[in-house]
PDB file of C-alpha atoms in Angstrom:
ATOM      1  CA  MET A   1     -73.466 133.156  57.071  1.00  0.00           C
ATOM      2  CA  MET A   2     -71.769 132.472  60.418  1.00  0.00           C
ATOM      3  CA  LYS A   3     -69.900 135.780  60.359  1.00  0.00           C
ATOM      4  CA  LYS A   4     -73.294 137.602  59.939  1.00  0.00           C
ATOM      5  CA  LEU A   5     -74.785 135.742  62.805  1.00  0.00           C
ATOM      6  CA  THR A   6     -71.886 136.320  64.996  1.00  0.00           C
ATOM      7  CA  MET A   7     -71.995 140.125  64.195  1.00  0.00           C
ATOM      8  CA  PHE A   8     -75.791 140.160  64.906  1.00  0.00           C
ATOM      9  CA  LEU A   9     -75.331 138.423  68.225  1.00  0.00           C
ATOM     10  CA  CYS A  10     -72.489 140.798  69.149  1.00  0.00           C
ATOM     11  CA  LEU A  11     -74.599 143.892  68.325  1.00  0.00           C
ATOM     12  CA  ALA A  12     -77.565 142.516  70.234  1.00  0.00           C
ATOM     13  CA  CYS A  13     -75.354 141.791  73.279  1.00  0.00           C
ATOM     14  CA  ALA A  14     -73.880 145.300  73.185  1.00  0.00           C
ATOM     15  CA  TRP A  15     -77.433 146.932  72.860  1.00  0.00           C
ATOM     16  CA  MET A  16     -78.663 144.814  75.905  1.00  0.00           C
ATOM     17  CA  CYS A  17     -75.556 145.741  77.892  1.00  0.00           C
ATOM     18  CA  SER A  18     -75.948 149.475  77.142  1.00  0.00           C
ATOM     19  CA  LEU A  19     -79.614 149.251  78.065  1.00  0.00           C
ATOM     20  CA  GLN A  20     -78.842 147.553  81.394  1.00  0.00           C
ATOM     21  CA  ALA A  21     -76.156 150.085  82.030  1.00  0.00           C
ATOM     22  CA  GLN A  22     -78.637 153.063  81.997  1.00  0.00           C
ATOM     23  CA  GLU A  23     -79.082 154.326  85.507  1.00  0.00           C
ATOM     24  CA  ALA A  24     -81.592 156.569  87.103  1.00  0.00           C
ATOM     25  CA  LYS A  25     -79.088 159.437  87.140  1.00  0.00           C
ATOM     26  CA  THR A  26     -78.726 159.302  83.431  1.00  0.00           C
ATOM     27  CA  PHE A  27     -82.442 159.720  82.771  1.00  0.00           C
ATOM     28  CA  PHE A  28     -82.562 162.442  85.537  1.00  0.00           C
ATOM     29  CA  LYS A  29     -79.899 164.399  83.704  1.00  0.00           C
ATOM     30  CA  ASN A  30     -81.870 164.061  80.571  1.00  0.00           C
ATOM     31  CA  MET A  31     -85.179 165.111  82.022  1.00  0.00           C
ATOM     32  CA  PRO A  32     -86.928 167.890  80.105  1.00  0.00           C
ATOM     33  CA  ASP A  33     -86.991 171.247  81.863  1.00  0.00           C
ATOM     34  CA  SER A  34     -90.786 171.311  81.328  1.00  0.00           C
ATOM     35  CA  LEU A  35     -90.871 168.393  84.031  1.00  0.00           C
ATOM     36  CA  SER A  36     -88.371 170.025  86.271  1.00  0.00           C
ATOM     37  CA  PRO A  37     -89.847 173.504  87.094  1.00  0.00           C
ATOM     38  CA  LEU A  38     -87.472 173.974  90.165  1.00  0.00           C
ATOM     39  CA  LEU A  39     -84.324 172.429  88.888  1.00  0.00           C
ATOM     40  CA  THR A  40     -82.159 173.424  85.887  1.00  0.00           C
ATOM     41  CA  ALA A  41     -80.062 170.943  84.020  1.00  0.00           C
ATOM     42  CA  VAL A  42     -76.942 172.190  85.872  1.00  0.00           C
ATOM     43  CA  ASN A  43     -78.787 171.831  89.173  1.00  0.00           C
ATOM     44  CA  ARG A  44     -79.620 168.258  88.320  1.00  0.00           C
ATOM     45  CA  ALA A  45     -75.976 167.384  87.255  1.00  0.00           C
ATOM     46  CA  ASP A  46     -74.536 169.150  90.274  1.00  0.00           C
ATOM     47  CA  CYS A  47     -76.717 167.141  92.710  1.00  0.00           C
ATOM     48  CA  ILE A  48     -75.460 163.867  91.333  1.00  0.00           C
ATOM     49  CA  ASP A  49     -71.793 164.972  91.290  1.00  0.00           C
ATOM     50  CA  PHE A  50     -72.031 166.271  94.868  1.00  0.00           C
ATOM     51  CA  LEU A  51     -73.682 163.100  96.201  1.00  0.00           C
ATOM     52  CA  GLU A  52     -71.236 160.776  94.417  1.00  0.00           C
ATOM     53  CA  SER A  53     -68.375 162.889  95.843  1.00  0.00           C
ATOM     54  CA  LYS A  54     -69.799 162.213  99.447  1.00  0.00           C
ATOM     55  CA  MET A  55     -70.786 165.892  99.682  1.00  0.00           C
ATOM     56  CA  LYS A  56     -74.113 167.435 100.696  1.00  0.00           C
ATOM     57  CA  ALA A  57     -75.997 167.616  97.447  1.00  0.00           C
ATOM     58  CA  GLU A  58     -77.690 170.939  97.991  1.00  0.00           C
ATOM     59  CA  VAL A  59     -78.100 173.412  95.181  1.00  0.00           C
ATOM     60  CA  THR A  60     -79.786 176.789  94.633  1.00  0.00           C
ATOM     61  CA  ASN A  61     -82.862 176.195  92.552  1.00  0.00           C
ATOM     62  CA  ARG A  62     -84.592 178.371  89.897  1.00  0.00           C
ATOM     63  CA  PHE A  63     -86.620 180.379  92.470  1.00  0.00           C
ATOM     64  CA  GLY A  64     -83.620 181.082  94.691  1.00  0.00           C
ATOM     65  CA  GLY A  65     -84.488 178.329  97.307  1.00  0.00           C
ATOM     66  CA  LYS A  66     -82.535 175.342  98.412  1.00  0.00           C
ATOM     67  CA  SER A  67     -83.098 171.841  96.964  1.00  0.00           C
ATOM     68  CA  GLU A  68     -81.152 168.752  98.136  1.00  0.00           C
ATOM     69  CA  MET A  69     -80.838 165.261  96.545  1.00  0.00           C
ATOM     70  CA  THR A  70     -80.903 163.033  99.625  1.00  0.00           C
ATOM     71  CA  GLU A  71     -80.697 159.616  98.028  1.00  0.00           C
ATOM     72  CA  LEU A  72     -79.054 158.301  94.777  1.00  0.00           C
ATOM     73  CA  ALA A  73     -79.115 154.640  93.800  1.00  0.00           C
ATOM     74  CA  PRO A  74     -78.711 152.936  90.406  1.00  0.00           C
ATOM     75  CA  ASP A  75     -82.569 152.820  90.006  1.00  0.00           C
ATOM     76  CA  TYR A  76     -83.693 155.445  92.552  1.00  0.00           C
ATOM     77  CA  ILE A  77     -83.457 159.173  93.307  1.00  0.00           C
ATOM     78  CA  ARG A  78     -85.101 161.318  96.053  1.00  0.00           C
ATOM     79  CA  ILE A  79     -84.897 165.097  96.223  1.00  0.00           C
ATOM     80  CA  GLN A  80     -86.196 167.409  98.899  1.00  0.00           C
ATOM     81  CA  MET A  81     -87.316 170.064  96.435  1.00  0.00           C
ATOM     82  CA  THR A  82     -88.433 172.578  99.209  1.00  0.00           C
ATOM     83  CA  PRO A  83     -89.040 172.259 102.977  1.00  0.00           C
ATOM     84  CA  GLN A  84     -92.648 171.378 102.157  1.00  0.00           C
ATOM     85  CA  SER A  85     -92.168 169.135  99.058  1.00  0.00           C
ATOM     86  CA  SER A  86     -90.297 166.096  97.789  1.00  0.00           C
ATOM     87  CA  TRP A  87     -89.703 164.212  94.547  1.00  0.00           C
ATOM     88  CA  GLN A  88     -88.793 160.786  93.904  1.00  0.00           C
ATOM     89  CA  MET A  89     -88.112 158.630  90.823  1.00  0.00           C
ATOM     90  CA  LYS A  90     -87.728 154.912  90.282  1.00  0.00           C
ATOM     91  CA  LEU A  91     -86.674 152.791  87.221  1.00  0.00           C
ATOM     92  CA  LEU A  92     -88.902 149.741  86.829  1.00  0.00           C
ATOM     93  CA  ALA A  93     -88.522 146.856  84.414  1.00  0.00           C
ATOM     94  CA  VAL A  94     -91.660 146.013  82.378  1.00  0.00           C
ATOM     95  CA  ASN A  95     -89.767 143.151  80.625  1.00  0.00           C
ATOM     96  CA  ASP A  96     -86.279 142.000  79.749  1.00  0.00           C
ATOM     97  CA  SER A  97     -85.849 145.003  77.282  1.00  0.00           C
ATOM     98  CA  THR A  98     -88.239 147.696  78.538  1.00  0.00           C
ATOM     99  CA  GLN A  99     -88.016 150.036  81.570  1.00  0.00           C
ATOM    100  CA  VAL A 100     -90.387 152.804  82.692  1.00  0.00           C
ATOM    101  CA  ILE A 101     -89.855 155.715  84.989  1.00  0.00           C
ATOM    102  CA  CYS A 102     -92.082 156.152  88.030  1.00  0.00           C
ATOM    103  CA  THR A 103     -92.194 159.521  89.778  1.00  0.00           C
ATOM    104  CA  VAL A 104     -93.860 160.520  92.996  1.00  0.00           C
ATOM    105  CA  SER A 105     -94.261 164.258  93.837  1.00  0.00           C
ATOM    106  CA  THR A 106     -95.447 165.019  97.442  1.00  0.00           C
ATOM    107  CA  ALA A 107     -96.403 168.308  98.928  1.00  0.00           C
ATOM    108  CA  CYS A 108     -97.114 168.869 102.607  1.00  0.00           C
ATOM    109  CA  VAL A 109     -99.136 172.085 103.379  1.00  0.00           C
ATOM    110  CA  PRO A 110     -99.367 170.932 106.196  1.00  0.00           C
ATOM    111  CA  ALA A 111    -101.085 167.633 105.356  1.00  0.00           C
ATOM    112  CA  CYS A 112     -99.162 165.656 102.925  1.00  0.00           C
ATOM    113  CA  ASP A 113    -100.587 164.459  99.441  1.00  0.00           C
ATOM    114  CA  SER A 114     -98.847 162.655  96.562  1.00  0.00           C
ATOM    115  CA  SER A 115     -99.268 162.376  92.875  1.00  0.00           C
ATOM    116  CA  ILE A 116     -97.849 159.566  90.780  1.00  0.00           C
ATOM    117  CA  GLN A 117     -96.794 159.636  87.033  1.00  0.00           C
ATOM    118  CA  PHE A 118     -95.190 157.141  84.674  1.00  0.00           C
ATOM    119  CA  TYR A 119     -93.008 157.923  81.833  1.00  0.00           C
ATOM    120  CA  THR A 120     -91.061 156.164  79.088  1.00  0.00           C
ATOM    121  CA  THR A 121     -87.251 156.493  79.406  1.00  0.00           C
ATOM    122  CA  ASP A 122     -87.371 159.343  76.977  1.00  0.00           C
ATOM    123  CA  TRP A 123     -89.928 161.107  79.329  1.00  0.00           C
ATOM    124  CA  LYS A 124     -93.115 160.692  77.388  1.00  0.00           C
ATOM    125  CA  GLU A 125     -95.990 160.459  79.894  1.00  0.00           C
ATOM    126  CA  LEU A 126     -97.779 157.132  80.086  1.00  0.00           C
ATOM    127  CA  PRO A 127    -101.413 156.427  81.556  1.00  0.00           C
ATOM    128  CA  LEU A 128    -101.285 155.813  85.180  1.00  0.00           C
ATOM    129  CA  SER A 129    -103.958 153.078  84.731  1.00  0.00           C
ATOM    130  CA  ASP A 130    -101.587 151.010  82.703  1.00  0.00           C
ATOM    131  CA  PHE A 131     -99.399 150.411  85.772  1.00  0.00           C
ATOM    132  CA  ILE A 132    -101.796 150.767  88.847  1.00  0.00           C
ATOM    133  CA  THR A 133    -105.293 149.485  88.260  1.00  0.00           C
ATOM    134  CA  ALA A 134    -106.657 150.844  91.574  1.00  0.00           C
ATOM    135  CA  LEU A 135    -105.391 153.386  94.040  1.00  0.00           C
ATOM    136  CA  PRO A 136    -106.304 152.995  97.707  1.00  0.00           C
ATOM    137  CA  VAL A 137    -109.645 154.680  98.787  1.00  0.00           C
ATOM    138  CA  MET A 138    -110.501 155.899 102.278  1.00  0.00           C
ATOM    139  CA  ASN A 139    -112.144 152.637 103.556  1.00  0.00           C
ATOM    140  CA  ASN A 140    -108.901 150.831 102.629  1.00  0.00           C
ATOM    141  CA  PHE A 141    -107.141 152.630 105.410  1.00  0.00           C
ATOM    142  CA  LEU A 142    -109.845 152.054 107.933  1.00  0.00           C
ATOM    143  CA  ASN A 143    -110.641 148.975 110.196  1.00  0.00           C
ATOM    144  CA  THR A 144    -114.307 148.109 110.613  1.00  0.00           C
ATOM    145  CA  PRO A 145    -115.164 148.978 114.301  1.00  0.00           C
ATOM    146  CA  ASP A 146    -117.016 146.682 116.713  1.00  0.00           C
ATOM    147  CA  SER A 147    -120.390 147.630 117.827  1.00  0.00           C
ATOM    148  CA  ALA A 148    -119.108 149.287 121.029  1.00  0.00           C
ATOM    149  CA  SER A 149    -117.139 151.865 119.147  1.00  0.00           C
ATOM    150  CA  SER A 150    -119.246 152.181 116.035  1.00  0.00           C
ATOM    151  CA  TYR A 151    -120.765 155.638 117.107  1.00  0.00           C
ATOM    152  CA  GLU A 152    -117.352 157.132 117.624  1.00  0.00           C
ATOM    153  CA  TYR A 153    -116.222 155.722 114.281  1.00  0.00           C
ATOM    154  CA  SER A 154    -119.233 157.068 112.401  1.00  0.00           C
ATOM    155  CA  GLU A 155    -118.788 160.542 113.920  1.00  0.00           C
ATOM    156  CA  ALA A 156    -115.126 160.634 113.008  1.00  0.00           C
ATOM    157  CA  ARG A 157    -115.602 159.104 109.572  1.00  0.00           C
ATOM    158  CA  LEU A 158    -117.994 161.910 108.587  1.00  0.00           C
ATOM    159  CA  GLN A 159    -115.325 164.421 109.193  1.00  0.00           C
ATOM    160  CA  ALA A 160    -112.837 162.505 106.996  1.00  0.00           C
ATOM    161  CA  ASP A 161    -114.382 163.684 103.831  1.00  0.00           C
ATOM    162  CA  MET A 162    -111.321 164.159 101.711  1.00  0.00           C
ATOM    163  CA  LEU A 163    -108.670 161.407 101.206  1.00  0.00           C
ATOM    164  CA  LEU A 164    -105.021 162.571 101.479  1.00  0.00           C
ATOM    165  CA  MET A 165    -102.248 159.996 101.323  1.00  0.00           C
ATOM    166  CA  LYS A 166     -98.516 160.096 101.098  1.00  0.00           C
ATOM    167  CA  ALA A 167     -96.844 157.820  98.669  1.00  0.00           C
ATOM    168  CA  ASP A 168     -93.180 156.536  98.880  1.00  0.00           C
ATOM    169  CA  LEU A 169     -91.108 154.537  96.384  1.00  0.00           C
ATOM    170  CA  SER A 170     -88.556 152.435  98.098  1.00  0.00           C
ATOM    171  CA  ALA A 171     -84.851 152.836  97.372  1.00  0.00           C
ATOM    172  CA  THR A 172     -84.096 149.250  98.085  1.00  0.00           C
ATOM    173  CA  ASP A 173     -87.013 147.168  96.617  1.00  0.00           C
ATOM    174  CA  HIS A 174     -89.795 147.417  94.162  1.00  0.00           C
ATOM    175  CA  THR A 175     -92.599 148.615  96.469  1.00  0.00           C
ATOM    176  CA  LEU A 176     -94.834 151.680  96.673  1.00  0.00           C
ATOM    177  CA  THR A 177     -96.179 152.455 100.044  1.00  0.00           C
ATOM    178  CA  PHE A 178     -99.332 154.593 100.771  1.00  0.00           C
ATOM    179  CA  THR A 179     -99.756 156.187 104.170  1.00  0.00           C
ATOM    180  CA  PRO A 180    -103.088 158.013 104.997  1.00  0.00           C
ATOM    181  CA  ALA A 181    -102.524 161.690 105.749  1.00  0.00           C
ATOM    182  CA  THR A 182    -106.153 162.668 106.132  1.00  0.00           C
ATOM    183  CA  PRO A 183    -106.015 163.049 109.990  1.00  0.00           C
ATOM    184  CA  GLU A 184    -103.317 165.763 109.407  1.00  0.00           C
ATOM    185  CA  TYR A 185    -105.872 168.219 108.021  1.00  0.00           C
ATOM    186  CA  MET A 186    -108.665 167.441 110.492  1.00  0.00           C
ATOM    187  CA  GLU A 187    -109.310 169.123 113.784  1.00  0.00           C
ATOM    188  CA  LYS A 188    -107.186 167.493 116.455  1.00  0.00           C
ATOM    189  CA  GLU A 189    -110.021 166.287 118.577  1.00  0.00           C
ATOM    190  CA  THR A 190    -111.768 164.603 115.557  1.00  0.00           C
ATOM    191  CA  ALA A 191    -108.320 163.146 114.295  1.00  0.00           C
ATOM    192  CA  GLU A 192    -107.762 161.541 117.648  1.00  0.00           C
ATOM    193  CA  LYS A 193    -111.136 159.844 117.380  1.00  0.00           C
ATOM    194  CA  LEU A 194    -110.285 158.425 114.018  1.00  0.00           C
ATOM    195  CA  LYS A 195    -106.822 157.178 114.807  1.00  0.00           C
ATOM    196  CA  PRO A 196    -107.878 153.961 116.523  1.00  0.00           C
ATOM    197  CA  PHE A 197    -109.531 152.862 113.321  1.00  0.00           C
ATOM    198  CA  ILE A 198    -106.594 153.654 110.934  1.00  0.00           C
ATOM    199  CA  ARG A 199    -104.787 150.682 109.476  1.00  0.00           C
ATOM    200  CA  ARG A 200    -101.127 150.354 108.834  1.00  0.00           C
ATOM    201  CA  PRO A 201     -99.885 151.763 105.499  1.00  0.00           C
ATOM    202  CA  ILE A 202    -100.847 149.964 102.359  1.00  0.00           C
ATOM    203  CA  VAL A 203     -97.953 148.314 100.305  1.00  0.00           C
ATOM    204  CA  TYR A 204     -98.005 147.783  96.580  1.00  0.00           C
ATOM    205  CA  ILE A 205     -95.351 145.554  94.910  1.00  0.00           C
ATOM    206  CA  TRP A 206     -94.144 145.817  91.340  1.00  0.00           C
ATOM    207  CA  LYS A 207     -94.639 142.556  89.464  1.00  0.00           C
ATOM    208  CA  GLU A 208     -95.444 141.604  85.827  1.00  0.00           C
ATOM    209  CA  GLY A 209     -95.066 145.180  84.740  1.00  0.00           C
ATOM    210  CA  GLY A 210     -97.554 146.925  87.245  1.00  0.00           C
ATOM    211  CA  PHE A 211     -98.150 147.735  90.892  1.00  0.00           C
ATOM    212  CA  SER A 212    -100.656 145.691  92.882  1.00  0.00           C
ATOM    213  CA  ILE A 213    -101.405 145.383  96.542  1.00  0.00           C
ATOM    214  CA  ASP A 214     -98.944 142.985  98.364  1.00  0.00           C
ATOM    215  CA  SER A 215    -101.048 140.208  99.729  1.00  0.00           C
TER     216      SER A 215
END
C-alpha cells in the first residue's frame, strides 16, 4: 500500500513539475496555423531561436513581409507582425493546475484598436466574458468637466462617436492596460478639445482567474 502511495505521489509531482515547466514559447510553437495567418511553424520556432541567441528575431512571413519577435519571457511574447500591427500572448494561472492563454492583437490604421482572446493551453477558444466581465466604455476614459468647460466637452464628446482603444499585456506583471485611441481618428482640432478631459489609461489586474479594474 505504501509503495502504491509513494508511486502515486511521485507521478503527481512529476505531472505538476511538467505543467509548471511549460512556458509561453512551447505553446507558441504549437499554435495552430489557423490562428497564425502570418507566421509559419518554422517562423515561430526561428523567432524563439534567434531571440534566445541574442540575435534580432526578424523573419520573412507568409506574405513576404517582415515580422519580429521583440520580447520573450517565460510567460509572455510580443511580436511586431507588420509595421502597423502587433500581437501579444500571456500565460495566466486560473488555479494551481490550470493555465489559460490570453492574446492581444492590435492594428493601427492609423488609429490603434485591439482585440482580446482567451484560449486553453491546447488553443481552444474560450469566452471572453469568462475572464473579463466588462471592458471599458468611452465614459470610463473621460473626466466629468466643470461647468466652465462643459460646452467644449459636449461639443468634442459628440464627435467621439466610436471607441477605439489599445490594449497591452505586461511582460513583467499580470496587468492589462487600456489606452484610449479615439482621438487619433478624429479631426485634429476636435481631438485637441477632447484631450483635456481624457483620463490616464485604465489598468486591469489578473486575480482569482479573471481581469478586473485595479482599484
